[in-house]
Amino acid sequence: MAFMITFSMQAQIPDHLKNNPLLMNWDTPYETPPFDLIKDEHYLPAFEYALKVAKEEIRRIEQTKQFPTFRNTIEALDASGRLLNRISGIFFNMNYCNTTPELQKLAREISPMLTEYSNDIYLSAPLFRRVKSVYENPGELTTEQAMLLDKTYKAFINSGANLSPQDKETFREISVELSKLSLLFGENVLASTNDYVKNVLDEKELSGIPQQSLQIAKEKAKSKGLEGWAFDLSYPSYSAVMTYADNRELRKELYLRYNQRAYNDQFDNQETIKSILKYRTQLAQLLGFETYAAYALQDRMAENEQNVYQLEEELLKFSYPVMKKEMEELTQFAHSLGLTGPLQRWDLSYFSEKQKTQLFEVNDEMLKPYFKLENVIDGVFALASGLFDLTFKPNTDIQVYHPDVKVYEVFRKGKFMAVLYLDFYPRDSKKGGAWMTSFREQRNNGETDVRPLVSLVMNFTPSTADNPSLLTFDEVRTFLHEFGHATHGMLSEVHYESLSGTSVPRDFVELPSQLLENWAVEKEFLDKFAYHYITNEVIPDELIQKIKNSDNYLAGYASCRQLTFGLLDMMWHTTNPNTIEDVVSMERKAIARTEFLPTVEGTCTSTAFSHIFSGGYAAGYYGYKWAEVLDADAFSLFKENGIFNKETADAYVENILSKGGSNKPMTLFVNFRGREPQINALLERSGLK
């Protein structure tokens, strides 16, 4: 494989760096990362050099004698640091989905360096003078240019540009500490998750657990040098026990251990939480905001804390009575099957699966044979083709960072749109959950359209020696969710990298993901791919109807659970951190109104709440419910016109997916829907009204 050096200042690369693959121009398909050449030892010197290049680019913008204009200041800032962005895109994605102790150590060293670089930009007085000059005298700009200018100016303001010299130094110190603490939080959660393995030697203790899950557990035990079966806290393993194990003590043990992650163990996050909240509040107050939530919400659709709480209270008003009735009925059902005493949290999944089966004659074990992973991939691709004119071509010449990863070229009406990486299975080197990310963002300067490199990372049920990967219905829905994010990235058609794809406010970014989930229960979608993996029989119509009938099962509980996380997030980011003595007692108080089942002593949600303490959703978790209002209302238009109606789908691509952050979210939504969003569609879809 040949490489050419083309980046600015490349000629000045020291001899010892000239063979560093991270600093080379990649002669690869679509300039995709050459993962086979990149080693851990390449990252730090590459970052150090890329930071030098980026700082020189910023210095040139600062020191130019030209009068400040949009082009020589705002556009130039957007274009700066691309070598650094490329290296960061690889490094941090690897640290999330294929980490090593060395990568984690490097992250602790590199993150503060990047924070200092960011501070050098936003706390630069001469640079801010130029940005402010353009902001006050913008001239004629397109809508997208005006958005970039506004975003850039506010980024400076929100990063301390208007502070006194002394306060700027304080801002620097706080931001560096926060970058370290965020990393530490995530590392602790991963380490605590990986620190538990339940080894079972007697198969009698595993009655009720499906054969495929037992086979996975047997293979897991073998891989760890153990006899019998091994269960851990990865989602497929954990959920198999919680949903199917007749052994109540086993369910209780796994429940407790899952909800004790990074709590009162060697990886305890309680003090980390207190420190994060202390520094976040100090940062917000330094910038003139009373709370971190007020600071975080200023540029989001919600705008302020009051609007967030108003939404949550409105939804809780409808959700809690439904949830209370659901839990009372489930408790009665569990008692009819022999449970004595109150329904406990480790009973919920187990008895609800049985009740769901009785009420609707459908469950995951009935559905999984129709959701072979390869067929689900085909189905999701077919959906993207029918709605958005996307086609997907496997490319084995594109290198991957792990053998499990699949890669596709993505086209729309013959035009190359993106490279898509799919990474499906759990491993110890990967954090839990599912997410969409990018190795490279889209941008178009009018001459060159740089297309994105999009990656979907999940933790789905793996294949075994006897069976292919068969997904649960929830995993199918999760795939659709993350693929919705991917469409936002792949279909982006904007000029500026910082406005492309998913570069939108947190309470708008979940619209494309949650919208796509709606197709999961639609016959027209399921008929395209849901074939029995042995008989090749298409999923029966009556089974599809049962899926639809059961779709709102425990809808009140599901809504309250989301509101629990949202209220917890808002509590942490509106509370004076100096008043926090005990993390658990604060947590219990915040979520008391959303809870019905007995509290379990010795557990804590916050210590593993990665979304808000290490994942970018601080004072933003409400965004999932906010976006549910948007997606339900948006999907109602598809339902009115036909779920595969091309005119509606084209309008959605044109007004939402292609636009990224190039216009205000409400404007984009209104342009698509014809009006502002209404909550009724969500309440009706969920059966809450």
PDB file of C-alpha atoms in Angstrom, residues 153-404:
ATOM      1  CA  TYR A 153     -19.549  33.188  18.327  1.00  0.00           C
ATOM      2  CA  LYS A 154     -21.559  31.384  21.019  1.00  0.00           C
ATOM      3  CA  ALA A 155     -18.853  28.737  21.325  1.00  0.00           C
ATOM      4  CA  PHE A 156     -16.390  31.498  22.194  1.00  0.00           C
ATOM      5  CA  ILE A 157     -18.794  33.117  24.673  1.00  0.00           C
ATOM      6  CA  ASN A 158     -19.640  29.768  26.299  1.00  0.00           C
ATOM      7  CA  SER A 159     -15.958  28.879  26.513  1.00  0.00           C
ATOM      8  CA  GLY A 160     -14.967  31.953  28.446  1.00  0.00           C
ATOM      9  CA  ALA A 161     -13.896  34.465  25.759  1.00  0.00           C
ATOM     10  CA  ASN A 162     -15.488  37.371  27.670  1.00  0.00           C
ATOM     11  CA  LEU A 163     -13.900  36.468  31.000  1.00  0.00           C
ATOM     12  CA  SER A 164     -11.213  38.417  32.788  1.00  0.00           C
ATOM     13  CA  PRO A 165      -7.630  37.109  32.472  1.00  0.00           C
ATOM     14  CA  GLN A 166      -7.854  35.618  35.956  1.00  0.00           C
ATOM     15  CA  ASP A 167     -11.189  33.926  35.260  1.00  0.00           C
ATOM     16  CA  LYS A 168      -9.848  32.607  31.965  1.00  0.00           C
ATOM     17  CA  GLU A 169      -7.126  30.778  33.860  1.00  0.00           C
ATOM     18  CA  THR A 170      -9.750  29.366  36.204  1.00  0.00           C
ATOM     19  CA  PHE A 171     -11.798  28.244  33.174  1.00  0.00           C
ATOM     20  CA  ARG A 172      -8.713  26.473  31.796  1.00  0.00           C
ATOM     21  CA  GLU A 173      -8.124  24.624  35.027  1.00  0.00           C
ATOM     22  CA  ILE A 174     -11.752  23.562  35.347  1.00  0.00           C
ATOM     23  CA  SER A 175     -12.073  22.334  31.756  1.00  0.00           C
ATOM     24  CA  VAL A 176      -8.893  20.243  32.027  1.00  0.00           C
ATOM     25  CA  GLU A 177     -10.102  18.656  35.252  1.00  0.00           C
ATOM     26  CA  LEU A 178     -13.477  17.881  33.694  1.00  0.00           C
ATOM     27  CA  SER A 179     -11.862  16.138  30.721  1.00  0.00           C
ATOM     28  CA  LYS A 180      -9.866  13.933  33.116  1.00  0.00           C
ATOM     29  CA  LEU A 181     -12.858  13.166  35.326  1.00  0.00           C
ATOM     30  CA  SER A 182     -15.124  12.266  32.398  1.00  0.00           C
ATOM     31  CA  LEU A 183     -12.565   9.725  31.194  1.00  0.00           C
ATOM     32  CA  LEU A 184     -12.127   8.331  34.693  1.00  0.00           C
ATOM     33  CA  PHE A 185     -15.879   7.877  35.097  1.00  0.00           C
ATOM     34  CA  GLY A 186     -16.169   5.865  31.872  1.00  0.00           C
ATOM     35  CA  GLU A 187     -13.103   3.757  32.661  1.00  0.00           C
ATOM     36  CA  ASN A 188     -14.526   2.915  36.075  1.00  0.00           C
ATOM     37  CA  VAL A 189     -17.863   1.816  34.611  1.00  0.00           C
ATOM     38  CA  LEU A 190     -16.188  -0.437  32.040  1.00  0.00           C
ATOM     39  CA  ALA A 191     -13.804  -1.921  34.613  1.00  0.00           C
ATOM     40  CA  SER A 192     -16.587  -2.552  37.123  1.00  0.00           C
ATOM     41  CA  THR A 193     -18.754  -4.126  34.406  1.00  0.00           C
ATOM     42  CA  ASN A 194     -15.942  -6.449  33.334  1.00  0.00           C
ATOM     43  CA  ASP A 195     -15.083  -7.309  36.946  1.00  0.00           C
ATOM     44  CA  TYR A 196     -18.036  -9.677  37.340  1.00  0.00           C
ATOM     45  CA  VAL A 197     -18.510 -13.154  35.921  1.00  0.00           C
ATOM     46  CA  LYS A 198     -21.040 -15.617  37.320  1.00  0.00           C
ATOM     47  CA  ASN A 199     -19.838 -19.175  36.861  1.00  0.00           C
ATOM     48  CA  VAL A 200     -22.604 -21.795  37.127  1.00  0.00           C
ATOM     49  CA  LEU A 201     -21.703 -25.481  37.214  1.00  0.00           C
ATOM     50  CA  ASP A 202     -25.131 -27.064  37.734  1.00  0.00           C
ATOM     51  CA  GLU A 203     -27.445 -26.792  34.720  1.00  0.00           C
ATOM     52  CA  LYS A 204     -30.452 -27.190  37.035  1.00  0.00           C
ATOM     53  CA  GLU A 205     -29.783 -23.648  38.291  1.00  0.00           C
ATOM     54  CA  LEU A 206     -30.324 -22.378  34.743  1.00  0.00           C
ATOM     55  CA  SER A 207     -33.820 -23.691  34.033  1.00  0.00           C
ATOM     56  CA  GLY A 208     -35.912 -21.403  31.845  1.00  0.00           C
ATOM     57  CA  ILE A 209     -32.957 -19.824  30.036  1.00  0.00           C
ATOM     58  CA  PRO A 210     -33.232 -20.448  26.259  1.00  0.00           C
ATOM     59  CA  GLN A 211     -30.852 -22.862  24.612  1.00  0.00           C
ATOM     60  CA  GLN A 212     -29.127 -20.228  22.468  1.00  0.00           C
ATOM     61  CA  SER A 213     -28.322 -18.141  25.553  1.00  0.00           C
ATOM     62  CA  LEU A 214     -27.033 -21.254  27.347  1.00  0.00           C
ATOM     63  CA  GLN A 215     -24.800 -22.052  24.393  1.00  0.00           C
ATOM     64  CA  ILE A 216     -23.391 -18.508  24.450  1.00  0.00           C
ATOM     65  CA  ALA A 217     -22.784 -18.863  28.209  1.00  0.00           C
ATOM     66  CA  LYS A 218     -21.047 -22.223  27.709  1.00  0.00           C
ATOM     67  CA  GLU A 219     -18.767 -20.773  25.014  1.00  0.00           C
ATOM     68  CA  LYS A 220     -18.081 -17.751  27.218  1.00  0.00           C
ATOM     69  CA  ALA A 221     -17.052 -20.032  30.094  1.00  0.00           C
ATOM     70  CA  LYS A 222     -14.753 -22.005  27.821  1.00  0.00           C
ATOM     71  CA  SER A 223     -13.112 -18.806  26.542  1.00  0.00           C
ATOM     72  CA  LYS A 224     -12.372 -17.848  30.164  1.00  0.00           C
ATOM     73  CA  GLY A 225     -10.974 -21.269  31.085  1.00  0.00           C
ATOM     74  CA  LEU A 226     -14.019 -22.173  33.190  1.00  0.00           C
ATOM     75  CA  GLU A 227     -16.237 -25.225  33.369  1.00  0.00           C
ATOM     76  CA  GLY A 228     -20.025 -25.017  32.963  1.00  0.00           C
ATOM     77  CA  TRP A 229     -21.621 -21.720  32.038  1.00  0.00           C
ATOM     78  CA  ALA A 230     -20.521 -18.103  32.468  1.00  0.00           C
ATOM     79  CA  PHE A 231     -22.760 -15.036  32.617  1.00  0.00           C
ATOM     80  CA  ASP A 232     -21.566 -11.450  32.717  1.00  0.00           C
ATOM     81  CA  LEU A 233     -23.074  -7.955  32.644  1.00  0.00           C
ATOM     82  CA  SER A 234     -23.023  -7.501  28.855  1.00  0.00           C
ATOM     83  CA  TYR A 235     -26.576  -6.884  27.687  1.00  0.00           C
ATOM     84  CA  PRO A 236     -27.277 -10.211  25.899  1.00  0.00           C
ATOM     85  CA  SER A 237     -25.965 -12.217  28.866  1.00  0.00           C
ATOM     86  CA  TYR A 238     -27.595 -10.104  31.565  1.00  0.00           C
ATOM     87  CA  SER A 239     -30.988  -9.845  29.856  1.00  0.00           C
ATOM     88  CA  ALA A 240     -31.153 -13.622  29.243  1.00  0.00           C
ATOM     89  CA  VAL A 241     -30.921 -14.242  32.993  1.00  0.00           C
ATOM     90  CA  MET A 242     -33.264 -11.410  34.001  1.00  0.00           C
ATOM     91  CA  THR A 243     -35.918 -12.378  31.452  1.00  0.00           C
ATOM     92  CA  TYR A 244     -35.905 -16.163  31.563  1.00  0.00           C
ATOM     93  CA  ALA A 245     -34.116 -17.633  34.589  1.00  0.00           C
ATOM     94  CA  ASP A 246     -36.536 -19.459  36.908  1.00  0.00           C
ATOM     95  CA  ASN A 247     -33.811 -19.199  39.564  1.00  0.00           C
ATOM     96  CA  ARG A 248     -34.880 -16.096  41.459  1.00  0.00           C
ATOM     97  CA  GLU A 249     -31.667 -15.904  43.478  1.00  0.00           C
ATOM     98  CA  LEU A 250     -29.638 -15.885  40.273  1.00  0.00           C
ATOM     99  CA  ARG A 251     -31.764 -13.047  38.906  1.00  0.00           C
ATOM    100  CA  LYS A 252     -31.333 -11.145  42.157  1.00  0.00           C
ATOM    101  CA  GLU A 253     -27.572 -11.595  42.159  1.00  0.00           C
ATOM    102  CA  LEU A 254     -27.146 -10.306  38.612  1.00  0.00           C
ATOM    103  CA  TYR A 255     -29.581  -7.454  39.191  1.00  0.00           C
ATOM    104  CA  LEU A 256     -27.686  -6.328  42.271  1.00  0.00           C
ATOM    105  CA  ARG A 257     -24.308  -6.584  40.611  1.00  0.00           C
ATOM    106  CA  TYR A 258     -25.471  -4.698  37.501  1.00  0.00           C
ATOM    107  CA  ASN A 259     -26.916  -1.911  39.610  1.00  0.00           C
ATOM    108  CA  GLN A 260     -23.842  -1.768  41.824  1.00  0.00           C
ATOM    109  CA  ARG A 261     -21.450  -0.986  38.988  1.00  0.00           C
ATOM    110  CA  ALA A 262     -18.860   1.556  40.117  1.00  0.00           C
ATOM    111  CA  TYR A 263     -20.652   1.830  43.462  1.00  0.00           C
ATOM    112  CA  ASN A 264     -18.839   1.020  46.702  1.00  0.00           C
ATOM    113  CA  ASP A 265     -16.308  -1.135  44.887  1.00  0.00           C
ATOM    114  CA  GLN A 266     -12.699  -0.567  43.853  1.00  0.00           C
ATOM    115  CA  PHE A 267     -13.989   1.443  40.864  1.00  0.00           C
ATOM    116  CA  ASP A 268     -16.360   3.611  42.918  1.00  0.00           C
ATOM    117  CA  ASN A 269     -17.616   6.705  41.036  1.00  0.00           C
ATOM    118  CA  GLN A 270     -19.337   8.545  43.897  1.00  0.00           C
ATOM    119  CA  GLU A 271     -16.540  11.002  44.535  1.00  0.00           C
ATOM    120  CA  THR A 272     -15.996  11.325  40.777  1.00  0.00           C
ATOM    121  CA  ILE A 273     -19.644  12.382  40.409  1.00  0.00           C
ATOM    122  CA  LYS A 274     -19.287  14.992  43.148  1.00  0.00           C
ATOM    123  CA  SER A 275     -16.137  16.380  41.539  1.00  0.00           C
ATOM    124  CA  ILE A 276     -17.701  16.496  38.059  1.00  0.00           C
ATOM    125  CA  LEU A 277     -20.752  18.330  39.375  1.00  0.00           C
ATOM    126  CA  LYS A 278     -18.617  20.740  41.396  1.00  0.00           C
ATOM    127  CA  TYR A 279     -16.511  21.676  38.396  1.00  0.00           C
ATOM    128  CA  ARG A 280     -19.501  21.867  36.015  1.00  0.00           C
ATOM    129  CA  THR A 281     -21.304  24.233  38.366  1.00  0.00           C
ATOM    130  CA  GLN A 282     -18.187  26.362  38.831  1.00  0.00           C
ATOM    131  CA  LEU A 283     -17.787  26.571  35.064  1.00  0.00           C
ATOM    132  CA  ALA A 284     -21.437  27.579  34.563  1.00  0.00           C
ATOM    133  CA  GLN A 285     -21.306  30.217  37.299  1.00  0.00           C
ATOM    134  CA  LEU A 286     -18.061  31.576  35.933  1.00  0.00           C
ATOM    135  CA  LEU A 287     -19.989  32.234  32.705  1.00  0.00           C
ATOM    136  CA  GLY A 288     -22.897  33.888  34.493  1.00  0.00           C
ATOM    137  CA  PHE A 289     -25.325  30.977  34.875  1.00  0.00           C
ATOM    138  CA  GLU A 290     -26.724  29.837  38.191  1.00  0.00           C
ATOM    139  CA  THR A 291     -26.685  26.143  37.293  1.00  0.00           C
ATOM    140  CA  TYR A 292     -25.013  23.886  34.757  1.00  0.00           C
ATOM    141  CA  ALA A 293     -28.434  23.032  33.333  1.00  0.00           C
ATOM    142  CA  ALA A 294     -29.122  26.700  32.559  1.00  0.00           C
ATOM    143  CA  TYR A 295     -25.747  26.880  30.816  1.00  0.00           C
ATOM    144  CA  ALA A 296     -26.271  23.675  28.807  1.00  0.00           C
ATOM    145  CA  LEU A 297     -29.856  24.418  27.730  1.00  0.00           C
ATOM    146  CA  GLN A 298     -29.384  27.916  26.332  1.00  0.00           C
ATOM    147  CA  ASP A 299     -28.865  26.747  22.732  1.00  0.00           C
ATOM    148  CA  ARG A 300     -31.182  23.754  22.740  1.00  0.00           C
ATOM    149  CA  MET A 301     -34.768  23.510  21.573  1.00  0.00           C
ATOM    150  CA  ALA A 302     -35.964  23.385  25.190  1.00  0.00           C
ATOM    151  CA  GLU A 303     -34.130  26.685  25.904  1.00  0.00           C
ATOM    152  CA  ASN A 304     -34.393  26.501  29.713  1.00  0.00           C
ATOM    153  CA  GLU A 305     -34.970  24.328  32.776  1.00  0.00           C
ATOM    154  CA  GLN A 306     -38.613  25.389  33.098  1.00  0.00           C
ATOM    155  CA  ASN A 307     -39.499  24.027  29.663  1.00  0.00           C
ATOM    156  CA  VAL A 308     -37.759  20.735  30.395  1.00  0.00           C
ATOM    157  CA  TYR A 309     -39.585  20.285  33.676  1.00  0.00           C
ATOM    158  CA  GLN A 310     -42.875  21.285  32.035  1.00  0.00           C
ATOM    159  CA  LEU A 311     -42.486  18.508  29.450  1.00  0.00           C
ATOM    160  CA  GLU A 312     -41.466  15.959  32.079  1.00  0.00           C
ATOM    161  CA  GLU A 313     -44.348  16.895  34.382  1.00  0.00           C
ATOM    162  CA  GLU A 314     -46.854  16.724  31.527  1.00  0.00           C
ATOM    163  CA  LEU A 315     -45.652  13.259  30.524  1.00  0.00           C
ATOM    164  CA  LEU A 316     -45.476  12.060  34.134  1.00  0.00           C
ATOM    165  CA  LYS A 317     -49.101  13.152  34.642  1.00  0.00           C
ATOM    166  CA  PHE A 318     -50.184  10.754  31.900  1.00  0.00           C
ATOM    167  CA  SER A 319     -47.580   8.037  32.473  1.00  0.00           C
ATOM    168  CA  TYR A 320     -47.624   7.387  36.225  1.00  0.00           C
ATOM    169  CA  PRO A 321     -51.287   6.315  36.586  1.00  0.00           C
ATOM    170  CA  VAL A 322     -50.841   3.920  33.668  1.00  0.00           C
ATOM    171  CA  MET A 323     -47.620   2.548  35.170  1.00  0.00           C
ATOM    172  CA  LYS A 324     -49.243   2.095  38.614  1.00  0.00           C
ATOM    173  CA  LYS A 325     -52.084   0.086  37.069  1.00  0.00           C
ATOM    174  CA  GLU A 326     -49.587  -1.979  35.027  1.00  0.00           C
ATOM    175  CA  MET A 327     -47.480  -2.831  38.081  1.00  0.00           C
ATOM    176  CA  GLU A 328     -50.505  -3.743  40.192  1.00  0.00           C
ATOM    177  CA  GLU A 329     -51.753  -6.093  37.469  1.00  0.00           C
ATOM    178  CA  LEU A 330     -48.288  -7.588  36.994  1.00  0.00           C
ATOM    179  CA  THR A 331     -47.973  -8.188  40.744  1.00  0.00           C
ATOM    180  CA  GLN A 332     -51.308 -10.010  40.771  1.00  0.00           C
ATOM    181  CA  PHE A 333     -50.187 -12.079  37.803  1.00  0.00           C
ATOM    182  CA  ALA A 334     -46.898 -12.975  39.507  1.00  0.00           C
ATOM    183  CA  HIS A 335     -48.778 -14.016  42.647  1.00  0.00           C
ATOM    184  CA  SER A 336     -50.937 -16.314  40.511  1.00  0.00           C
ATOM    185  CA  LEU A 337     -47.723 -18.041  39.417  1.00  0.00           C
ATOM    186  CA  GLY A 338     -46.512 -18.551  42.968  1.00  0.00           C
ATOM    187  CA  LEU A 339     -44.657 -15.352  43.870  1.00  0.00           C
ATOM    188  CA  THR A 340     -45.039 -14.429  47.507  1.00  0.00           C
ATOM    189  CA  GLY A 341     -44.545 -10.926  48.825  1.00  0.00           C
ATOM    190  CA  PRO A 342     -44.044  -7.806  46.703  1.00  0.00           C
ATOM    191  CA  LEU A 343     -42.821  -7.826  43.136  1.00  0.00           C
ATOM    192  CA  GLN A 344     -39.127  -6.976  43.202  1.00  0.00           C
ATOM    193  CA  ARG A 345     -37.054  -5.328  40.491  1.00  0.00           C
ATOM    194  CA  TRP A 346     -35.324  -8.601  39.631  1.00  0.00           C
ATOM    195  CA  ASP A 347     -38.786 -10.072  39.022  1.00  0.00           C
ATOM    196  CA  LEU A 348     -39.956  -7.445  36.552  1.00  0.00           C
ATOM    197  CA  SER A 349     -38.492  -8.747  33.291  1.00  0.00           C
ATOM    198  CA  TYR A 350     -39.181 -12.379  34.229  1.00  0.00           C
ATOM    199  CA  PHE A 351     -42.866 -12.056  35.033  1.00  0.00           C
ATOM    200  CA  SER A 352     -43.576  -9.370  32.440  1.00  0.00           C
ATOM    201  CA  GLU A 353     -42.273 -11.708  29.724  1.00  0.00           C
ATOM    202  CA  LYS A 354     -44.658 -14.406  30.964  1.00  0.00           C
ATOM    203  CA  GLN A 355     -47.572 -11.984  31.233  1.00  0.00           C
ATOM    204  CA  LYS A 356     -46.868 -10.583  27.785  1.00  0.00           C
ATOM    205  CA  THR A 357     -46.840 -14.113  26.386  1.00  0.00           C
ATOM    206  CA  GLN A 358     -50.167 -14.885  28.035  1.00  0.00           C
ATOM    207  CA  LEU A 359     -51.851 -11.621  27.039  1.00  0.00           C
ATOM    208  CA  PHE A 360     -50.596 -11.348  23.483  1.00  0.00           C
ATOM    209  CA  GLU A 361     -49.332 -14.849  22.687  1.00  0.00           C
ATOM    210  CA  VAL A 362     -45.967 -13.451  21.635  1.00  0.00           C
ATOM    211  CA  ASN A 363     -42.479 -13.323  23.152  1.00  0.00           C
ATOM    212  CA  ASP A 364     -38.862 -12.937  22.096  1.00  0.00           C
ATOM    213  CA  GLU A 365     -38.230 -16.663  21.774  1.00  0.00           C
ATOM    214  CA  MET A 366     -41.083 -16.917  19.277  1.00  0.00           C
ATOM    215  CA  LEU A 367     -39.736 -13.946  17.337  1.00  0.00           C
ATOM    216  CA  LYS A 368     -35.968 -14.522  17.371  1.00  0.00           C
ATOM    217  CA  PRO A 369     -35.975 -17.232  14.647  1.00  0.00           C
ATOM    218  CA  TYR A 370     -37.338 -14.566  12.269  1.00  0.00           C
ATOM    219  CA  PHE A 371     -34.623 -12.054  13.162  1.00  0.00           C
ATOM    220  CA  LYS A 372     -31.407 -13.604  11.973  1.00  0.00           C
ATOM    221  CA  LEU A 373     -28.885 -10.766  12.041  1.00  0.00           C
ATOM    222  CA  GLU A 374     -27.940 -11.032   8.373  1.00  0.00           C
ATOM    223  CA  ASN A 375     -31.623 -10.859   7.401  1.00  0.00           C
ATOM    224  CA  VAL A 376     -32.211  -7.888   9.692  1.00  0.00           C
ATOM    225  CA  ILE A 377     -29.301  -6.085   8.020  1.00  0.00           C
ATOM    226  CA  ASP A 378     -30.952  -6.782   4.649  1.00  0.00           C
ATOM    227  CA  GLY A 379     -34.259  -5.485   6.020  1.00  0.00           C
ATOM    228  CA  VAL A 380     -32.815  -2.265   7.381  1.00  0.00           C
ATOM    229  CA  PHE A 381     -30.973  -1.699   4.113  1.00  0.00           C
ATOM    230  CA  ALA A 382     -34.193  -2.347   2.172  1.00  0.00           C
ATOM    231  CA  LEU A 383     -35.993   0.196   4.353  1.00  0.00           C
ATOM    232  CA  ALA A 384     -33.270   2.766   3.683  1.00  0.00           C
ATOM    233  CA  SER A 385     -33.526   1.976  -0.014  1.00  0.00           C
ATOM    234  CA  GLY A 386     -37.319   2.307  -0.126  1.00  0.00           C
ATOM    235  CA  LEU A 387     -37.407   5.518   1.865  1.00  0.00           C
ATOM    236  CA  PHE A 388     -34.164   7.283   1.032  1.00  0.00           C
ATOM    237  CA  ASP A 389     -32.956   5.668  -2.229  1.00  0.00           C
ATOM    238  CA  LEU A 390     -29.835   4.311  -0.499  1.00  0.00           C
ATOM    239  CA  THR A 391     -27.970   1.235  -1.717  1.00  0.00           C
ATOM    240  CA  PHE A 392     -25.267  -0.679   0.146  1.00  0.00           C
ATOM    241  CA  LYS A 393     -22.311  -2.541  -1.334  1.00  0.00           C
ATOM    242  CA  PRO A 394     -20.007  -4.679   0.848  1.00  0.00           C
ATOM    243  CA  ASN A 395     -16.332  -3.819   0.436  1.00  0.00           C
ATOM    244  CA  THR A 396     -13.825  -6.257   1.917  1.00  0.00           C
ATOM    245  CA  ASP A 397     -10.923  -4.095   0.710  1.00  0.00           C
ATOM    246  CA  ILE A 398     -11.744  -1.493   3.367  1.00  0.00           C
ATOM    247  CA  GLN A 399      -9.801  -2.297   6.502  1.00  0.00           C
ATOM    248  CA  VAL A 400     -11.515  -2.860   9.851  1.00  0.00           C
ATOM    249  CA  TYR A 401     -10.331  -2.515  13.445  1.00  0.00           C
ATOM    250  CA  HIS A 402     -11.795  -5.861  14.536  1.00  0.00           C
ATOM    251  CA  PRO A 403     -12.741  -9.055  12.640  1.00  0.00           C
ATOM    252  CA  ASP A 404     -16.399  -8.678  13.720  1.00  0.00           C
TER     253      ASP A 404
END
